[in-house]
Amino acid sequence: MTGTTNKRRGRPRGSSGKASGCLVPFTETRRGKTYPIIQGERVPKDIALDYPHHYRWFYQWREWQEKQQRWSTRSKRIKFQQVAAIHQLIQANQNVVRILNFIETGRLE
């Protein structure tokens, strides 16, 4: 039998919902303008965490889709004022549910 594949895929070992996700900076272009509009030059994305007002932001995480038996990447748009707090939650390895709750309510529970 040639070309066999391993059908036993699933949640990688040791990831029991602890993956925190990441912050993704982006810009929007509408009607020839790049948003958010800033004074001067925009900083590169590799130092964007130090200048959160230079970009729009997504919080991005992965979820296991049981029915399709595959991973799916999901994201939620966040305000630039929340970037520092969410970055601290990610660094503290908080779970995705807690971070999403913080995005919605603005406080930790």
Phi, psi and omega in degrees: 000118182254153176074030180284147177238157179276112182276355183273079177252162179166199180296127178298149181297141176083003183256013182328055175078010183271350180297128188268342183094197182207167176258135183236116177277146177207165174238157177245142174242117178226132178051040176081001179247145177260126181250147358287147179282131180229162175278133176078207183276144175278138180287155178295157183294337181290343174242022183297332180297333178281341180228067186296336181285352179278350184221164164268158188227146169242143163262127187235138179214168179246142178233144175274122178265105186296318183295318181270353181055051178204164176274145178231137178266129179238158179212159179220134180284138180233162178278149182294338178292338182269353187301312183298316181294317180292322177299320177295321178296320178295316179297329178278003178059039175289152182283165186298319182299317180293321179293319178296323177296319177297320179298318182288315187261336182084009178213156179272143178232000000 
